[in-house]
Protein backbone atom coordinates (compact mmCIF):
# COMPACT_ATOMS: atom_id res chain seq x y z
CA UNK A 1 0.00 0.00 0.00
CA UNK A 2 2.84 2.41 0.92
CA UNK A 3 4.66 1.61 -2.32
CA UNK A 4 1.55 2.47 -4.26
CA UNK A 5 1.33 5.75 -2.43
CA UNK A 6 4.96 6.47 -3.18
CA UNK A 7 4.41 5.69 -6.85
CA UNK A 8 1.43 7.97 -6.93
CA UNK A 9 3.36 10.77 -5.31
CA UNK A 10 6.19 10.35 -7.80
CA UNK A 11 3.72 10.48 -10.65
CA UNK A 12 2.11 13.63 -9.31
CA UNK A 13 5.50 15.29 -8.94
CA UNK A 14 6.33 14.40 -12.52
CA UNK A 15 3.06 15.84 -13.78
CA UNK A 16 3.65 19.03 -11.83
CA UNK A 17 7.19 19.29 -13.14
CA UNK A 18 6.04 18.84 -16.73
CA UNK A 19 3.35 21.43 -16.25
CA UNK A 20 5.87 24.03 -15.02
CA UNK A 21 8.33 23.25 -17.79
CA UNK A 22 8.50 26.12 -20.32
CA UNK A 23 6.74 25.24 -23.56
CA UNK A 24 8.57 25.41 -26.87
CA UNK A 25 7.95 28.38 -29.16
CA UNK A 26 4.84 28.12 -31.31
CA UNK A 27 6.59 29.98 -34.13
CA UNK A 28 9.49 27.58 -34.21
CA UNK A 29 7.73 24.47 -35.44
CA UNK A 30 5.57 26.51 -37.84
CA UNK A 31 8.33 27.52 -40.22
CA UNK A 32 9.65 24.01 -40.52
CA UNK A 33 6.17 22.51 -40.83
CA UNK A 34 4.95 25.16 -43.28
CA UNK A 35 8.14 25.00 -45.26
CA UNK A 36 7.85 21.31 -45.93
CA UNK A 37 5.33 21.71 -48.79
CA UNK A 38 7.44 24.49 -50.18
CA UNK A 39 10.50 22.32 -49.76
CA UNK A 40 8.79 19.62 -51.78
CA UNK A 41 8.02 22.05 -54.57
CA UNK A 42 11.49 23.59 -54.70
CA UNK A 43 13.88 20.87 -53.66
CA UNK A 44 16.78 22.30 -55.63
CA UNK A 45 16.61 25.51 -53.60
CA UNK A 46 16.67 23.63 -50.28
CA UNK A 47 19.33 21.08 -51.19
CA UNK A 48 22.54 23.17 -51.37
CA UNK A 49 21.97 25.15 -48.12
CA UNK A 50 22.15 24.11 -44.48
CA UNK A 51 18.95 22.78 -42.97
CA UNK A 52 18.55 25.59 -40.43
CA UNK A 53 18.54 28.63 -42.73
CA UNK A 54 16.70 26.94 -45.64
CA UNK A 55 13.28 26.64 -44.02
CA UNK A 56 13.31 30.30 -43.06
CA UNK A 57 14.06 31.42 -46.63
CA UNK A 58 11.28 29.29 -48.04
CA UNK A 59 8.81 30.53 -45.48
CA UNK A 60 9.54 34.09 -46.56
CA UNK A 61 9.08 33.18 -50.21
CA UNK A 62 5.86 31.29 -49.84
CA UNK A 63 4.22 33.35 -47.09
CA UNK A 64 5.18 36.94 -47.61
CA UNK A 65 2.09 38.46 -46.02
CA UNK A 66 1.87 36.34 -42.87
CA UNK A 67 1.41 38.82 -40.07
CA UNK A 68 2.95 36.54 -37.49
CA UNK A 69 6.20 36.22 -39.39
CA UNK A 70 6.16 39.85 -40.46
CA UNK A 71 5.68 40.92 -36.89
CA UNK A 72 8.85 39.16 -35.96
CA UNK A 73 10.68 41.29 -38.56
CA UNK A 74 10.30 44.59 -36.63
CA UNK A 75 13.61 46.42 -36.83
CA UNK A 76 13.57 47.66 -33.23
CA UNK A 77 13.73 44.11 -31.87
CA UNK A 78 16.88 43.11 -30.00
CA UNK A 79 18.86 40.26 -31.52
CA UNK A 80 17.61 36.85 -30.48
CA UNK A 81 20.03 34.38 -28.94
CA UNK A 82 19.36 31.48 -31.30
CA UNK A 83 20.83 31.58 -34.80
CA UNK A 84 17.63 30.21 -36.32
CA UNK A 85 15.66 33.22 -35.16
CA UNK A 86 18.28 35.61 -36.58
CA UNK A 87 17.98 34.01 -39.97
CA UNK A 88 14.21 34.44 -39.88
CA UNK A 89 14.52 38.16 -39.19
CA UNK A 90 16.97 38.76 -42.01
CA UNK A 91 15.05 36.85 -44.65
CA UNK A 92 11.65 38.38 -43.95
CA UNK A 93 12.84 42.01 -43.99
CA UNK A 94 14.51 41.73 -47.43
CA UNK A 95 11.42 41.80 -49.77
CA UNK A 96 9.87 45.29 -49.92
CA UNK A 97 6.30 43.93 -50.01
CA UNK A 98 6.83 42.26 -46.70
CA UNK A 99 8.11 45.44 -45.01
CA UNK A 100 5.14 47.56 -46.18
CA UNK A 101 2.70 44.93 -45.02
CA UNK A 102 4.67 44.51 -41.84
CA UNK A 103 4.26 48.14 -40.66
CA UNK A 104 0.56 48.11 -39.83
CA UNK A 105 0.79 44.55 -38.67
CA UNK A 106 3.81 45.43 -36.52
CA UNK A 107 1.89 48.35 -35.03
CA UNK A 108 -0.90 46.02 -34.00
CA UNK A 109 1.21 43.04 -33.04
CA UNK A 110 2.69 42.77 -29.57
CA UNK A 111 6.40 43.67 -29.14
CA UNK A 112 8.76 40.77 -29.51
CA UNK A 113 10.51 39.30 -26.54
CA UNK A 114 13.31 36.89 -26.24
CA UNK A 115 10.93 34.26 -24.87
CA UNK A 116 7.89 32.57 -26.40
CA UNK A 117 5.35 34.88 -28.04
CA UNK A 118 1.71 34.45 -28.91
CA UNK A 119 -0.05 35.41 -32.10
CA UNK A 120 -2.81 37.90 -31.35
CA UNK A 121 -5.83 38.19 -33.60
CA UNK A 122 -6.83 41.72 -34.60
CA UNK A 123 -9.63 43.19 -32.53
CA UNK A 124 -12.94 43.21 -34.36
CA UNK A 125 -14.99 46.36 -34.45
CA UNK A 126 -18.22 46.22 -32.50
CA UNK A 127 -21.23 45.87 -34.81
CA UNK A 128 -23.20 49.04 -35.36
CA UNK A 129 -26.51 47.20 -35.04
CA UNK A 130 -27.62 43.79 -33.80
CA UNK A 131 -26.32 41.02 -35.98
CA UNK A 132 -29.51 39.00 -35.89
CA UNK A 133 -33.03 40.02 -35.15
CA UNK A 134 -35.94 37.71 -34.54
CA UNK A 135 -39.21 39.20 -35.62
CA UNK A 136 -42.45 37.39 -35.32
CA UNK A 137 -45.83 38.68 -36.39
CA UNK A 138 -47.48 36.56 -33.71
CA UNK A 139 -47.64 37.76 -30.12
CA UNK A 140 -45.92 35.55 -27.54
CA UNK A 141 -48.26 32.80 -26.49
CA UNK A 142 -49.34 32.60 -22.89
CA UNK A 143 -48.76 29.21 -21.29
CA UNK A 144 -51.93 27.25 -20.71
CA UNK A 145 -52.85 26.02 -17.27
CA UNK A 146 -53.51 22.39 -16.49
CA UNK A 147 -57.20 23.16 -16.35
CA UNK A 148 -57.18 24.65 -19.86
CA UNK A 149 -55.33 21.65 -21.26
CA UNK A 150 -57.62 19.18 -19.55
CA UNK A 151 -60.72 21.06 -20.67
CA UNK A 152 -59.54 20.94 -24.26
CA UNK A 153 -58.71 17.24 -23.98
CA UNK A 154 -62.10 16.37 -22.52
CA UNK A 155 -63.88 18.36 -25.22
CA UNK A 156 -62.26 16.33 -27.99
CA UNK A 157 -64.72 14.45 -30.23
CA UNK A 158 -64.30 12.23 -33.25
CA UNK A 159 -64.14 14.24 -36.47
CA UNK B 1 -39.28 28.78 -8.63
CA UNK B 2 -42.06 29.83 -6.29
CA UNK B 3 -44.38 26.82 -6.58
CA UNK B 4 -44.08 24.45 -3.63
CA UNK B 5 -42.74 21.06 -4.64
CA UNK B 6 -43.96 17.81 -3.17
CA UNK B 7 -42.26 16.84 0.07
CA UNK B 8 -42.04 13.07 0.47
CA UNK B 9 -40.42 13.27 3.90
CA UNK B 10 -42.24 11.22 6.53
CA UNK B 11 -44.94 10.17 4.11
CA UNK B 12 -45.15 6.69 5.60
CA UNK B 13 -44.97 5.94 9.30
CA UNK B 14 -44.09 2.48 10.46
CA UNK B 15 -45.42 1.54 13.90
CA UNK B 16 -43.60 -1.67 14.66
CA UNK B 17 -45.17 -2.07 18.09
CA UNK B 18 -48.63 -2.13 16.58
CA UNK B 19 -47.56 -3.68 13.31
CA UNK B 20 -49.15 -0.97 11.18
CA UNK B 21 -48.09 1.34 8.41
CA UNK B 22 -49.89 4.62 7.90
CA UNK B 23 -49.63 7.08 5.05
CA UNK B 24 -49.77 10.85 5.34
CA UNK B 25 -53.28 11.74 6.40
CA UNK B 26 -53.56 8.75 8.71
CA UNK B 27 -54.88 6.12 6.32
CA UNK B 28 -53.54 2.64 6.96
CA UNK B 29 -51.78 0.82 4.16
CA UNK B 30 -50.59 -2.71 3.64
CA UNK B 31 -47.43 -3.56 1.83
CA UNK B 32 -48.24 -6.20 -0.78
CA UNK B 33 -45.86 -7.93 -3.18
CA UNK B 34 -46.54 -7.47 -6.88
CA UNK B 35 -46.80 -11.21 -7.49
CA UNK B 36 -49.64 -11.29 -4.98
CA UNK B 37 -51.43 -8.21 -6.30
CA UNK B 38 -51.31 -9.16 -9.97
CA UNK B 39 -53.53 -12.30 -9.64
CA UNK B 40 -56.03 -10.33 -7.56
CA UNK B 41 -56.23 -7.66 -10.24
CA UNK B 42 -56.56 -10.26 -12.98
CA UNK B 43 -59.48 -11.78 -11.11
CA UNK B 44 -61.12 -8.39 -10.80
CA UNK B 45 -60.63 -7.67 -14.52
CA UNK B 46 -62.08 -11.02 -15.51
CA UNK B 47 -65.12 -10.25 -13.38
CA UNK B 48 -65.36 -6.76 -14.86
CA UNK B 49 -65.15 -5.06 -11.49
CA UNK B 50 -62.27 -2.65 -10.93
CA UNK B 51 -64.09 -0.55 -8.36
CA UNK B 52 -61.49 -1.21 -5.68
CA UNK B 53 -58.64 -0.04 -7.91
CA UNK B 54 -60.57 3.06 -8.95
CA UNK B 55 -61.25 3.76 -5.29
CA UNK B 56 -57.52 3.56 -4.61
CA UNK B 57 -57.02 6.07 -7.41
CA UNK B 58 -59.52 8.41 -5.76
CA UNK B 59 -57.60 8.21 -2.50
CA UNK B 60 -54.40 9.07 -4.31
CA UNK B 61 -56.17 11.97 -6.00
CA UNK B 62 -57.24 13.31 -2.61
CA UNK B 63 -53.65 13.11 -1.41
CA UNK B 64 -52.45 15.01 -4.46
CA UNK B 65 -55.11 17.64 -4.01
CA UNK B 66 -54.15 18.23 -0.36
CA UNK B 67 -50.46 18.44 -1.22
CA UNK B 68 -51.11 20.98 -4.00
CA UNK B 69 -53.06 23.17 -1.65
CA UNK B 70 -55.02 24.72 -4.52
CA UNK B 71 -57.27 23.72 -7.37
CA UNK B 72 -55.17 22.18 -10.13
CA UNK B 73 -57.18 24.03 -12.79
CA UNK B 74 -55.18 27.21 -12.36
CA UNK B 75 -51.80 25.61 -11.85
CA UNK B 76 -49.10 24.81 -14.34
CA UNK B 77 -49.25 21.31 -15.84
CA UNK B 78 -45.73 20.54 -14.63
CA UNK B 79 -46.65 21.28 -11.05
CA UNK B 80 -49.80 19.15 -11.11
CA UNK B 81 -48.06 16.21 -12.74
CA UNK B 82 -45.09 16.62 -10.39
CA UNK B 83 -47.27 16.14 -7.34
CA UNK B 84 -49.38 13.39 -8.89
CA UNK B 85 -46.27 11.57 -10.05
CA UNK B 86 -44.69 11.83 -6.62
CA UNK B 87 -47.69 10.25 -4.93
CA UNK B 88 -47.85 7.46 -7.49
CA UNK B 89 -44.16 6.79 -7.08
CA UNK B 90 -44.47 6.65 -3.30
CA UNK B 91 -47.16 4.01 -3.64
CA UNK B 92 -45.05 2.09 -6.12
CA UNK B 93 -47.28 2.66 -9.12
CA UNK B 94 -44.54 3.60 -11.56
CA UNK B 95 -43.36 6.87 -13.03
CA UNK B 96 -45.98 9.27 -14.36
CA UNK B 97 -45.49 11.67 -17.27
CA UNK B 98 -47.82 13.91 -19.23
CA UNK B 99 -47.74 14.37 -23.00
CA UNK B 100 -49.85 16.37 -25.39
CA UNK B 101 -50.90 14.83 -28.69
CA UNK B 102 -52.81 17.40 -30.71
CA UNK B 103 -55.72 18.52 -28.57
CA UNK B 104 -55.57 15.46 -26.33
CA UNK B 105 -53.62 14.85 -23.12
CA UNK B 106 -51.91 11.50 -22.73
CA UNK B 107 -50.55 10.05 -19.52
CA UNK B 108 -47.58 7.73 -19.64
CA UNK B 109 -46.81 5.32 -16.79
CA UNK B 110 -43.64 3.29 -17.03
CA UNK B 111 -41.73 1.10 -14.63
CA UNK B 112 -44.75 -0.98 -13.66
CA UNK B 113 -44.84 -4.76 -13.74
CA UNK B 114 -47.58 -6.19 -15.93
CA UNK B 115 -50.73 -6.48 -13.85
CA UNK B 116 -53.31 -7.39 -16.48
CA UNK B 117 -53.22 -7.90 -20.22
CA UNK B 118 -54.87 -4.65 -21.33
CA UNK B 119 -53.58 -2.34 -18.56
CA UNK B 120 -57.16 -1.81 -17.39
CA UNK B 121 -56.13 -1.70 -13.72
CA UNK B 122 -53.81 1.26 -14.24
CA UNK B 123 -56.45 2.91 -16.42
CA UNK B 124 -58.94 2.61 -13.55
CA UNK B 125 -56.41 3.94 -11.06
CA UNK B 126 -55.62 6.98 -13.23
CA UNK B 127 -59.29 7.61 -13.92
CA UNK B 128 -60.05 7.64 -10.21
CA UNK B 129 -57.06 9.83 -9.45
CA UNK B 130 -57.72 12.58 -11.97
CA UNK B 131 -61.49 12.53 -11.59
CA UNK B 132 -61.09 13.26 -7.88
CA UNK B 133 -58.24 15.71 -8.39
CA UNK B 134 -60.00 17.74 -11.08
CA UNK B 135 -63.54 17.34 -9.73
CA UNK B 136 -64.80 16.13 -13.09
CA UNK B 137 -65.20 12.74 -14.69
CA UNK B 138 -62.09 11.74 -16.62
CA UNK B 139 -61.63 8.49 -18.54
CA UNK B 140 -58.07 7.28 -19.07
CA UNK B 141 -58.16 4.85 -21.99
CA UNK B 142 -55.16 2.52 -22.45
CA UNK B 143 -53.70 2.67 -25.94
CA UNK B 144 -52.38 -0.73 -26.97
CA UNK B 145 -49.50 -2.10 -24.93
CA UNK B 146 -47.71 1.24 -24.92
CA UNK B 147 -48.24 2.23 -21.23
CA UNK B 148 -50.02 5.34 -22.53
CA UNK B 149 -53.48 6.44 -21.47
CA UNK B 150 -55.54 9.02 -23.33
CA UNK B 151 -57.52 11.43 -21.15
CA UNK B 152 -60.94 11.81 -22.76
CA UNK B 153 -64.56 12.35 -21.89
CA UNK B 154 -66.13 9.10 -20.64
CA UNK B 155 -68.74 9.41 -23.44
CA UNK B 156 -66.17 8.76 -26.15
CA UNK B 157 -63.99 6.34 -24.14
CA UNK B 158 -65.61 3.34 -25.81
CA UNK B 159 -64.83 4.68 -29.31
CA UNK B 160 -61.21 5.39 -28.39
CA UNK B 161 -60.90 1.94 -26.82
CA UNK B 162 -62.19 0.35 -30.03
CA UNK B 163 -59.62 2.22 -32.13
CA UNK B 164 -56.88 1.15 -29.73
CA UNK B 165 -57.97 -2.50 -29.85
CA UNK B 166 -57.90 -2.31 -33.65
CA UNK B 167 -54.21 -1.50 -33.40
CA UNK B 168 -54.28 2.21 -34.13
CA UNK B 169 -51.42 4.27 -32.76
CA UNK B 170 -51.53 7.29 -30.50
CA UNK B 171 -50.82 9.60 -33.42
CA UNK B 172 -53.57 8.07 -35.51
CA UNK B 173 -56.17 8.23 -32.74
CA UNK B 174 -55.28 11.77 -31.69
CA UNK B 175 -55.57 12.91 -35.31
CA UNK B 176 -59.14 11.61 -35.38
CA UNK B 177 -60.12 13.76 -32.40
CA UNK B 178 -60.65 17.48 -32.46
CA UNK B 179 -61.44 19.83 -29.61
CA UNK B 180 -64.93 21.32 -29.56
CA UNK B 181 -66.50 24.04 -27.51
CA UNK B 182 -67.92 22.59 -24.30
Coordinates of N, CA and C in Angstrom, one line a residue, chain A residues 143-159, chain B residues 73 75 77 103 105 134 151-153 155-156 175-178 180 182:
Chain A
X143 N -48.7 30.7 -21.6 CA -48.8 29.2 -21.3 C -50.1 28.9 -20.7
X144 N -50.6 27.7 -21.2 CA -51.9 27.2 -20.7 C -51.8 26.6 -19.4
X145 N -52.8 26.7 -18.6 CA -52.9 26.0 -17.3 C -53.3 24.6 -17.5
X146 N -53.1 23.8 -16.4 CA -53.5 22.4 -16.5 C -55.0 22.3 -16.8
X147 N -55.8 23.2 -16.1 CA -57.2 23.2 -16.3 C -57.6 23.4 -17.8
X148 N -56.9 24.4 -18.4 CA -57.2 24.6 -19.9 C -56.9 23.4 -20.7
X149 N -55.7 22.8 -20.5 CA -55.3 21.7 -21.3 C -56.3 20.5 -21.1
X150 N -56.7 20.3 -19.8 CA -57.6 19.2 -19.5 C -59.0 19.4 -20.2
X151 N -59.4 20.7 -20.1 CA -60.7 21.1 -20.7 C -60.7 20.8 -22.2
X152 N -59.6 21.2 -22.8 CA -59.5 20.9 -24.3 C -59.5 19.4 -24.6
X153 N -58.8 18.7 -23.7 CA -58.7 17.2 -24.0 C -60.1 16.6 -23.8
X154 N -60.8 17.0 -22.8 CA -62.1 16.4 -22.5 C -63.2 16.8 -23.5
X155 N -62.9 17.9 -24.2 CA -63.9 18.4 -25.2 C -63.6 17.7 -26.6
X156 N -62.6 16.9 -26.7 CA -62.3 16.3 -28.0 C -63.3 15.3 -28.4
X157 N -63.7 15.4 -29.7 CA -64.7 14.5 -30.2 C -64.2 13.9 -31.6
X158 N -64.7 12.8 -31.9 CA -64.3 12.2 -33.3 C -64.7 13.2 -34.4
X159 N -63.8 13.3 -35.4 CA -64.1 14.2 -36.5 C -65.3 13.7 -37.3
Chain B
X73 N -56.8 23.4 -11.5 CA -57.2 24.0 -12.8 C -56.3 25.3 -13.1
X75 N -53.2 25.8 -12.0 CA -51.8 25.6 -11.9 C -51.1 25.2 -13.2
X77 N -49.2 22.8 -15.7 CA -49.3 21.3 -15.8 C -48.1 20.6 -15.2
X103 N -54.9 17.9 -29.6 CA -55.7 18.5 -28.6 C -55.9 17.6 -27.3
X105 N -54.7 15.2 -24.1 CA -53.6 14.9 -23.1 C -53.5 13.4 -23.0
X134 N -59.5 16.6 -10.2 CA -60.0 17.7 -11.1 C -61.5 18.0 -10.9
X151 N -56.6 10.8 -22.1 CA -57.5 11.4 -21.1 C -58.7 12.0 -22.0
X152 N -59.8 11.4 -21.9 CA -60.9 11.8 -22.8 C -62.2 11.8 -21.9
X153 N -63.3 12.4 -22.5 CA -64.6 12.4 -21.9 C -65.1 10.9 -21.8
X155 N -67.8 9.7 -22.4 CA -68.7 9.4 -23.4 C -68.1 8.9 -24.7
X156 N -66.8 9.3 -24.9 CA -66.2 8.8 -26.2 C -65.1 7.7 -25.8
X175 N -55.2 12.1 -34.1 CA -55.6 12.9 -35.3 C -57.1 12.8 -35.7
X176 N -57.7 11.8 -35.1 CA -59.1 11.6 -35.4 C -60.0 12.4 -34.4
X177 N -59.4 13.0 -33.4 CA -60.1 13.8 -32.4 C -59.8 15.2 -32.6
X178 N -60.8 16.0 -32.4 CA -60.6 17.5 -32.5 C -61.4 18.1 -31.3
X180 N -63.7 20.5 -29.3 CA -64.9 21.3 -29.6 C -65.2 22.2 -28.4
X182 N -67.1 23.3 -25.3 CA -67.9 22.6 -24.3 C -68.9 23.6 -23.7

